[in-house]
């Protein structure tokens, strides 16, 4: 009886140790994500019959933008054992928009980094680090055993199919725990054959003997697999391949003197060599959003030619160096103020007119295209627009823009004139109503044999909000503004 009672007590303590409980703590929010919601830390308390853990604070992957689903941890700025104070930056995270610093309002010691720097496709709310209070031995921190759903989706299909348990909590005994810690194994990857999904000692030993591979049936293990090279792959050519050499026939008089050339070995193989280039989070998001825009937004287009002679002469006499693009932003902002129905966004059901004229300007970076915003551009002078845009473009290329500097906007301008492009059309950036594509100035000979510098702009409009008459009226006002640059200096 005494022996059975002791065994029952051990099982109860063991279950208490293995099934981890969490409770939310208020007040733990990332300051970088205040505008889009607060992030709540969770504190877990673990007890064990053989070893006592320490209370920890879980640091989860935050959502640093409204469209962010996963991110990349570029660099950890704190190391394990470093003291952390409110406002300290823990790491840099690359989102679908930019690279943003993640800080915290917690105080303590960074005890364990779960997700190392350079890790890609880290889903939001995934555990990335653990913190402890000051005065606590951070080396005694135990990493939670249970794995979240995002970890399970990363496991290959053959491993997941062979796994005998699907719960997020794995029941293990102290002996099994010792084996897991000795071989540094993840219990979520080991098939459990015990009752109610319990992981047995034999399951772990079999996993170790097989070299860290899930248990496979003998007939499945005989199937050979051939791994492709890590960086270079080959794809079969679409051209038809020769199946058999042609039979010898008597040549005709027309082909008797024709010299037959055998194909080269490379031609006979019919393979093409290529290299995979990893896609960034920003480019993946751009591709997804633009595809959705073309598929769901009814685009209409309108173009006009603007004579730039007056503007070019005006720029020569200015003491401050400003670009033509700065004048374009100012002219577009004034046109939006003159035609306020164009300054709108689509909320999913109807158009919403905006009070502020915020111009998004497309800037090319190594990671992809980003659109920093010139706030209240209609109230800024051309020189102020030039100064603001230079600062935004510089920090955009360095990946140091803040959320409010590229989220939002009521109208987008994309200028390819500096690359020698004279005319093109752009895809609307939802939920905005319009985007204007600006080409470079080029000389045009008029009917009276005069040479004029002409700039072509193409307006892409969401037909649900902007009809043809409204687009034409806005372009008319923009054309007047840019061709009479003196009004832009007022």
Coordinates of C-alpha atoms in Angstrom, one line a residue:
X1 CA 0.0 0.0 0.0
X2 CA 2.8 2.4 0.9
X3 CA 4.5 1.7 -2.4
X4 CA 1.4 2.3 -4.4
X5 CA 0.7 5.5 -2.5
X6 CA 4.2 6.8 -3.2
X7 CA 3.9 5.9 -6.9
X8 CA 0.6 7.8 -7.1
X9 CA 2.2 10.9 -5.5
X10 CA 5.1 10.8 -8.0
X11 CA 2.6 10.6 -10.9
X12 CA 0.7 13.6 -9.6
X13 CA 3.8 15.7 -9.2
X14 CA 5.1 14.5 -12.6
X15 CA 1.8 15.6 -14.2
X16 CA 2.0 19.0 -12.5
X17 CA 5.5 19.4 -13.8
X18 CA 4.8 18.4 -17.4
X19 CA 1.6 20.3 -18.0
X20 CA 2.7 23.9 -17.8
X21 CA 0.3 26.6 -16.8
X22 CA 0.4 30.2 -17.9
X23 CA -1.3 33.3 -16.7
X24 CA -1.5 36.7 -18.4
X25 CA 0.3 39.7 -16.9
X26 CA -0.9 43.2 -17.7
X27 CA 1.3 46.1 -18.5
X28 CA 3.8 44.3 -20.7
X29 CA 3.5 46.0 -24.1
X30 CA 6.0 46.8 -26.9
X31 CA 6.3 50.5 -27.4
X32 CA 7.0 50.0 -31.1
X33 CA 3.6 48.5 -31.5
X34 CA 1.5 50.8 -29.4
X35 CA -0.4 52.1 -32.4
X36 CA -1.6 48.7 -33.5
X37 CA -2.3 47.1 -30.1
X38 CA -0.5 46.0 -27.0
X39 CA 1.4 42.7 -26.7
X40 CA 0.8 40.8 -23.4
X41 CA 3.6 38.8 -21.9
X42 CA 2.9 35.5 -20.2
X43 CA 4.6 34.2 -17.0
X44 CA 4.9 30.5 -16.4
X45 CA 5.7 28.8 -13.1
X46 CA 7.1 25.3 -13.2
X47 CA 7.7 22.8 -10.3
X48 CA 9.5 19.5 -10.3
X49 CA 10.1 16.7 -7.8
X50 CA 13.8 16.5 -8.8
X51 CA 14.6 20.1 -9.9
X52 CA 12.9 23.4 -9.3
X53 CA 12.7 25.9 -12.2
X54 CA 12.5 29.7 -11.8
X55 CA 9.5 31.9 -12.8
X56 CA 10.0 33.4 -16.2
X57 CA 8.5 36.1 -18.5
X58 CA 7.9 35.0 -22.0
X59 CA 8.9 37.3 -24.9
X60 CA 6.7 36.6 -27.9
X61 CA 7.2 37.6 -31.5
X62 CA 5.2 40.9 -31.9
X63 CA 3.1 42.1 -34.8
X64 CA 4.9 45.3 -35.7
X65 CA 2.6 46.2 -38.6
X66 CA -1.1 45.6 -39.4
X67 CA -0.2 43.2 -42.3
X68 CA 2.6 41.4 -40.5
X69 CA 2.1 37.6 -40.2
X70 CA 5.8 36.6 -39.7
X71 CA 9.2 38.2 -39.5
X72 CA 12.9 37.7 -39.4
X73 CA 15.1 38.3 -36.4
X74 CA 17.9 40.3 -37.9
X75 CA 20.0 40.8 -34.8
X76 CA 19.9 40.4 -31.0
X77 CA 21.1 43.6 -29.3
X78 CA 21.0 41.9 -25.9
X79 CA 22.8 38.8 -24.9
X80 CA 21.9 36.1 -22.4
X81 CA 22.6 37.4 -18.9
X82 CA 22.3 41.1 -19.8
X83 CA 20.2 43.3 -17.7
X84 CA 17.1 44.7 -19.3
X85 CA 15.5 48.0 -18.4
X86 CA 12.2 49.6 -19.6
X87 CA 12.8 51.1 -23.0
X88 CA 15.8 48.9 -23.9
X89 CA 16.0 47.5 -27.4
X90 CA 16.1 43.7 -27.4
X91 CA 16.4 42.9 -31.1
X92 CA 15.9 44.1 -34.6
X93 CA 13.0 42.5 -36.6
X94 CA 12.5 42.6 -40.3
X95 CA 8.8 42.9 -41.0
X96 CA 6.9 42.9 -44.3
X97 CA 7.6 46.7 -44.5
X98 CA 10.9 47.5 -42.9
X99 CA 13.4 46.6 -40.2
X100 CA 12.1 47.8 -36.8
X101 CA 13.7 47.7 -33.3
X102 CA 11.7 45.9 -30.7
X103 CA 11.9 47.3 -27.2
X104 CA 10.3 46.3 -24.0
X105 CA 8.9 47.9 -20.8
X106 CA 9.8 44.9 -18.7
X107 CA 12.7 44.9 -16.2
X108 CA 14.9 41.9 -15.4
X109 CA 17.5 39.7 -17.0
X110 CA 17.5 38.2 -20.5
X111 CA 17.8 34.6 -19.5
X112 CA 17.4 32.6 -22.7
X113 CA 17.2 33.4 -26.4
X114 CA 15.0 30.7 -28.0
X115 CA 15.1 32.0 -31.6
X116 CA 18.6 33.0 -32.7
X117 CA 19.3 35.9 -35.0
X118 CA 19.0 35.2 -38.7
X119 CA 15.9 33.0 -38.2
X120 CA 13.4 33.7 -40.9
X121 CA 9.6 33.2 -41.1
X122 CA 9.1 33.5 -37.4
X123 CA 5.3 33.7 -36.9
X124 CA 3.8 36.3 -34.6
X125 CA 3.1 35.2 -31.0
X126 CA 5.9 32.6 -31.2
X127 CA 8.1 32.4 -28.1
X128 CA 11.5 34.0 -28.9
X129 CA 13.1 34.6 -25.5
X130 CA 12.7 34.2 -21.8
X131 CA 13.4 36.8 -19.0
X132 CA 13.7 36.5 -15.3
X133 CA 13.6 38.9 -12.4
X134 CA 16.8 40.5 -11.1
X135 CA 18.6 38.4 -8.4
X136 CA 17.4 35.1 -10.0
X137 CA 20.0 32.6 -11.4
X138 CA 19.1 32.9 -15.1
X139 CA 21.2 29.7 -15.8
X140 CA 18.5 27.6 -14.1
X141 CA 15.8 28.6 -16.6
X142 CA 14.0 25.7 -18.2
X143 CA 12.8 26.1 -21.7
X144 CA 9.1 25.1 -22.0
X145 CA 8.6 21.7 -23.4
X146 CA 5.3 22.2 -25.1
X147 CA 5.6 23.4 -28.7
X148 CA 3.1 25.7 -30.4
X149 CA 1.2 25.1 -33.6
X150 CA 3.6 27.1 -35.6
X151 CA 6.5 24.8 -34.7
X152 CA 4.5 21.8 -35.8
X153 CA 3.8 23.2 -39.2
X154 CA 7.6 23.5 -39.8
X155 CA 8.1 19.8 -39.3
X156 CA 8.1 17.9 -42.6
X157 CA 5.1 15.9 -43.6
X158 CA 6.8 12.5 -43.1
X159 CA 7.8 13.4 -39.6
X160 CA 4.4 14.7 -38.7
X161 CA 2.6 11.7 -40.1
X162 CA 4.8 9.4 -38.1
X163 CA 4.3 11.3 -34.8
X164 CA 2.0 9.5 -32.5
X165 CA 0.8 12.5 -30.5
X166 CA -0.8 15.7 -31.7
X167 CA -1.4 17.6 -28.4
X168 CA 0.6 20.7 -27.6
X169 CA 1.6 19.2 -24.3
X170 CA 3.9 16.1 -24.1
X171 CA 3.6 13.8 -21.0
X172 CA 7.1 12.6 -20.0
X173 CA 8.6 10.9 -17.0
X174 CA 11.8 12.1 -15.1
X175 CA 13.8 9.3 -16.8
X176 CA 12.7 10.4 -20.2
X177 CA 13.4 14.1 -19.3
X178 CA 16.9 13.1 -18.4
X179 CA 17.4 11.5 -21.8
X180 CA 16.0 14.5 -23.6
X181 CA 18.3 16.9 -21.8
X182 CA 21.3 14.6 -22.3
X183 CA 20.8 14.3 -26.1
X184 CA 19.3 17.8 -26.4
X185 CA 16.2 16.5 -28.2
X186 CA 12.8 18.1 -28.9
X187 CA 10.1 15.8 -27.6
X188 CA 7.6 17.2 -30.2
X189 CA 9.6 15.5 -32.9
X190 CA 9.7 12.0 -31.3
X191 CA 6.8 9.6 -32.0
X192 CA 5.1 8.7 -28.7
X193 CA 3.8 5.2 -28.3
X194 CA 2.7 5.2 -24.7
X195 CA -0.9 5.4 -23.5
X196 CA -2.6 8.8 -24.0
X197 CA 0.3 10.1 -26.0
X198 CA 2.9 9.5 -23.3
X199 CA 6.5 9.6 -24.4
X200 CA 8.3 6.4 -23.3
X201 CA 12.0 5.8 -22.7
X202 CA 12.1 3.3 -25.5
X203 CA 10.7 6.0 -27.9
X204 CA 13.6 8.3 -27.1
X205 CA 16.2 5.5 -27.4
X206 CA 14.8 4.3 -30.7
X207 CA 14.9 8.0 -31.9
X208 CA 18.6 8.3 -30.9
X209 CA 19.6 4.9 -32.4
X210 CA 18.0 5.9 -35.8
X211 CA 20.1 9.1 -35.9
X212 CA 17.4 11.5 -35.0
X213 CA 14.9 10.3 -37.5
X214 CA 11.3 9.2 -36.8
X215 CA 10.5 5.5 -36.7
X216 CA 9.9 4.2 -40.2
X217 CA 8.6 0.9 -41.4
X218 CA 11.1 -1.5 -43.1
X219 CA 9.5 -1.2 -46.5
X220 CA 9.5 2.6 -46.2
X221 CA 13.2 2.7 -45.3
X222 CA 14.1 0.8 -48.4
X223 CA 12.9 3.7 -50.7
X224 CA 16.0 5.6 -51.8
X225 CA 16.0 9.3 -51.8
X226 CA 18.2 11.6 -53.8
X227 CA 18.9 15.0 -52.4
X228 CA 19.3 17.9 -54.8
X229 CA 22.3 20.2 -54.6
X230 CA 21.7 23.0 -52.1
X231 CA 22.1 26.0 -54.4
X232 CA 22.0 24.7 -58.0
X233 CA 19.1 22.8 -59.4
X234 CA 18.2 21.4 -62.8
X235 CA 14.9 21.4 -64.6
X236 CA 14.0 19.4 -67.7
X237 CA 13.7 21.4 -70.9
X238 CA 10.4 21.8 -72.5
X239 CA 11.9 20.8 -75.8
X240 CA 11.1 17.2 -77.0
X241 CA 13.9 14.8 -76.3
X242 CA 15.2 12.1 -78.8
X243 CA 13.8 8.7 -78.0
X244 CA 15.8 6.5 -80.4
X245 CA 18.2 7.0 -83.3
X246 CA 16.6 7.2 -86.7
X247 CA 16.8 4.2 -89.0
X248 CA 19.1 4.4 -91.9
X249 CA 17.4 5.1 -95.1
X250 CA 18.6 5.7 -98.6
X251 CA 19.3 9.5 -99.0
X252 CA 17.5 11.3 -101.7
X253 CA 19.3 13.4 -104.3
X254 CA 18.3 16.6 -102.6
X255 CA 19.7 15.6 -99.2
X256 CA 22.6 13.4 -100.4
X257 CA 25.2 16.3 -100.0
X258 CA 23.8 17.5 -96.6
X259 CA 26.1 17.1 -93.7
X260 CA 24.5 15.5 -90.6
X261 CA 25.7 17.1 -87.3
X262 CA 25.2 15.2 -84.1
X263 CA 23.8 17.2 -81.2
X264 CA 26.1 18.3 -78.4
X265 CA 26.0 16.4 -75.2
X266 CA 24.5 19.4 -73.3
X267 CA 21.7 19.7 -75.9
X268 CA 20.9 16.0 -75.6
X269 CA 20.6 16.2 -71.8
X270 CA 18.0 19.0 -72.1
X271 CA 18.6 20.5 -68.7
X272 CA 18.8 24.1 -67.6
X273 CA 20.9 25.3 -64.7
X274 CA 19.6 27.9 -62.3
X275 CA 20.1 29.3 -58.8
X276 CA 17.4 30.0 -56.2
X277 CA 17.4 33.5 -54.7
X278 CA 15.6 33.7 -51.3
X279 CA 12.7 36.2 -51.3
X280 CA 12.6 38.8 -48.5
X281 CA 9.5 39.4 -46.4
X282 CA 9.0 42.8 -48.0
X283 CA 9.1 41.5 -51.5
X284 CA 6.8 38.6 -50.6
X285 CA 4.3 41.1 -49.2
X286 CA 4.6 43.4 -52.2
X287 CA 3.9 40.5 -54.6
X288 CA 0.9 39.4 -52.5
X289 CA -0.6 42.9 -52.2
X290 CA -0.1 43.9 -55.8
X291 CA -1.6 40.6 -57.0
X292 CA -4.6 41.2 -54.8
X293 CA -4.9 44.8 -56.1
X294 CA -4.9 43.8 -59.8
X295 CA -7.4 41.0 -59.0
X296 CA -9.9 43.0 -56.8
X297 CA -9.5 46.7 -57.7
X298 CA -11.0 47.8 -61.0
X299 CA -8.2 49.9 -62.5
X300 CA -8.9 52.8 -64.9
X301 CA -6.1 54.9 -66.5
X302 CA -5.8 58.5 -67.7
X303 CA -2.7 60.3 -69.1
X304 CA -1.7 63.8 -69.9
X305 CA 1.4 65.7 -71.1
X306 CA 2.7 68.6 -69.1
X307 CA 5.0 71.3 -70.6
X308 CA 7.9 71.8 -68.2
X309 CA 9.7 74.8 -69.7
X310 CA 8.5 77.2 -67.1
X311 CA 9.4 74.9 -64.2
X312 CA 12.9 74.2 -65.7
X313 CA 13.6 77.9 -66.0
X314 CA 12.3 78.6 -62.5
X315 CA 14.6 75.9 -60.9
X316 CA 17.7 77.6 -62.5
X317 CA 17.0 80.8 -60.5
X318 CA 16.3 79.2 -57.1
X319 CA 18.9 79.5 -54.4
X320 CA 17.7 76.2 -52.8
X321 CA 18.4 73.0 -54.7
X322 CA 15.1 71.2 -55.2
X323 CA 14.2 68.4 -57.7
X324 CA 11.4 68.2 -60.2
X325 CA 9.9 65.4 -58.1
X326 CA 9.5 67.9 -55.2
X327 CA 7.5 70.2 -57.4
X328 CA 5.4 67.2 -58.6
X329 CA 4.6 66.3 -55.0
X330 CA 3.5 69.9 -54.3
X331 CA 1.4 70.1 -57.4
X332 CA -0.3 66.8 -56.7
X333 CA -1.0 67.9 -53.1
X334 CA -2.6 71.1 -54.2
X335 CA -4.7 69.3 -56.8
X336 CA -6.0 67.0 -54.1
X337 CA -7.0 70.0 -52.1
X338 CA -8.6 71.6 -55.1
X339 CA -10.5 68.3 -55.9
X340 CA -11.1 66.8 -52.5
X341 CA -13.1 63.9 -53.8
X342 CA -9.8 62.4 -55.0
X343 CA -8.3 62.4 -51.5
X344 CA -10.1 59.1 -50.5
X345 CA -9.5 55.5 -49.4
X346 CA -11.7 52.4 -49.7
X347 CA -12.9 50.8 -46.4
X348 CA -14.2 47.7 -48.0
X349 CA -17.8 49.0 -48.6
X350 CA -17.6 52.7 -49.4
X351 CA -15.2 55.6 -50.0
X352 CA -13.9 57.6 -47.1
X353 CA -12.8 61.2 -47.7
X354 CA -9.6 62.2 -45.8
X355 CA -9.0 65.6 -44.3
X356 CA -5.2 65.5 -44.5
X357 CA -3.3 65.3 -47.8
X358 CA -0.6 62.8 -47.1
X359 CA 1.5 61.9 -50.2
X360 CA 3.2 58.4 -50.3
X361 CA 6.3 58.4 -52.5
X362 CA 7.7 55.2 -53.8
X363 CA 11.3 54.6 -52.8
X364 CA 13.4 51.6 -54.1
X365 CA 15.5 49.7 -51.5
X366 CA 17.5 46.5 -51.7
X367 CA 14.7 44.7 -49.9
X368 CA 11.9 46.0 -52.2
X369 CA 9.7 49.0 -52.7
X370 CA 8.5 51.1 -49.8
X371 CA 6.4 54.2 -49.7
X372 CA 7.3 56.7 -47.0
X373 CA 4.7 59.5 -46.4
X374 CA 5.1 63.2 -46.7
X375 CA 2.5 64.4 -44.2
X376 CA 0.3 67.4 -45.0
X377 CA 2.2 68.0 -48.2
X378 CA -0.2 70.7 -49.3
X379 CA 0.8 72.9 -46.3
X380 CA 4.6 72.5 -46.9
X381 CA 6.8 74.6 -49.1
X382 CA 8.7 72.9 -51.9
X383 CA 12.0 73.3 -50.0
X384 CA 10.4 71.6 -46.9
X385 CA 9.1 68.8 -49.1
X386 CA 12.6 68.3 -50.5
X387 CA 14.2 68.2 -47.0
X388 CA 11.5 65.8 -45.6
X389 CA 11.7 63.4 -48.6
X390 CA 15.5 63.2 -48.5
X391 CA 15.4 62.2 -44.8
X392 CA 12.6 59.7 -45.4
X393 CA 14.3 58.1 -48.4
X394 CA 17.7 57.9 -46.7
X395 CA 16.2 56.1 -43.6
X396 CA 14.0 53.9 -45.9
X397 CA 17.1 52.5 -47.6
X398 CA 18.7 51.9 -44.2
X399 CA 15.5 50.1 -42.9
X400 CA 15.1 52.6 -40.1
X401 CA 11.6 54.0 -40.8
X402 CA 9.0 54.1 -38.0
X403 CA 5.6 52.6 -38.5
X404 CA 3.7 55.9 -38.8
X405 CA 6.2 57.0 -41.5
X406 CA 5.1 54.5 -44.1
X407 CA 1.7 53.3 -42.9
X408 CA -1.3 55.1 -44.4
X409 CA -1.2 57.9 -47.0
X410 CA -4.0 59.1 -49.3
X411 CA -2.2 59.3 -52.6
X412 CA 0.9 57.7 -54.1
X413 CA 3.5 59.0 -56.6
X414 CA 5.9 56.7 -58.4
X415 CA 8.6 58.5 -60.5
X416 CA 10.8 56.7 -62.9
X417 CA 11.9 59.7 -64.8
X418 CA 15.4 59.6 -63.4
X419 CA 15.9 56.2 -65.0
X420 CA 15.0 57.4 -68.5
X421 CA 11.4 56.1 -68.5
X422 CA 9.1 58.5 -70.4
X423 CA 5.8 56.8 -69.7
X424 CA 4.4 53.9 -67.6
X425 CA 1.4 52.9 -65.5
X426 CA 1.5 51.8 -61.8
X427 CA -0.6 49.5 -59.7
X428 CA -2.9 51.0 -57.1
X429 CA -1.7 50.6 -53.5
X430 CA -5.0 49.7 -51.6
X431 CA -6.9 51.2 -49.8
X432 CA -5.8 54.4 -51.6
X433 CA -7.9 55.5 -54.6
X434 CA -5.1 56.5 -57.0
X435 CA -1.5 56.3 -57.9
X436 CA 0.3 58.6 -60.4
X437 CA 3.1 57.3 -62.5
X438 CA 5.6 60.1 -63.5
X439 CA 7.9 59.8 -66.5
X440 CA 11.0 61.8 -67.4
X441 CA 11.0 65.1 -69.4
X442 CA 11.7 64.7 -73.1
X443 CA 11.9 67.2 -76.0
X444 CA 8.9 67.4 -78.3
X445 CA 8.6 69.4 -81.5
X446 CA 5.4 71.3 -81.7
X447 CA 3.3 72.3 -84.7
X448 CA 4.9 75.7 -84.8
X449 CA 8.3 74.2 -84.8
X450 CA 9.1 74.9 -81.2
X451 CA 10.9 72.4 -78.9
X452 CA 9.2 71.9 -75.6
X453 CA 10.2 69.8 -72.6
X454 CA 7.2 67.5 -71.9
X455 CA 6.5 65.2 -69.0
X456 CA 3.9 62.5 -69.3
X457 CA 2.0 61.4 -66.2
X458 CA -0.4 58.5 -66.0
X459 CA -3.1 58.3 -63.3
X460 CA -4.3 54.9 -62.2
X461 CA -7.7 55.1 -60.4
X462 CA -10.0 52.8 -58.5
X463 CA -13.2 53.0 -60.5
X464 CA -15.3 52.3 -57.4
X465 CA -14.3 55.7 -56.1
X466 CA -13.1 57.7 -59.1
X467 CA -14.9 58.0 -62.3
X468 CA -13.5 59.3 -65.6
X469 CA -14.8 62.8 -65.2
X470 CA -13.3 63.1 -61.7
X471 CA -10.0 61.8 -62.9
X472 CA -9.9 64.2 -65.8
X473 CA -10.8 67.2 -63.6
X474 CA -7.9 66.3 -61.2
X475 CA -5.4 65.9 -64.0
X476 CA -6.5 69.3 -65.4
X477 CA -5.8 71.0 -62.0
X478 CA -2.4 69.1 -61.7
X479 CA -1.4 70.2 -65.2
X480 CA -2.2 73.9 -64.4
X481 CA -0.2 73.7 -61.2
X482 CA 2.9 72.1 -62.7
X483 CA 2.9 74.3 -65.8
X484 CA 2.6 77.5 -63.6
X485 CA 5.2 76.8 -60.9
X486 CA 5.0 80.2 -59.4
X487 CA 1.7 79.2 -57.7
X488 CA 3.6 76.3 -56.1
X489 CA 6.0 78.7 -54.3
X490 CA 3.2 80.6 -52.5

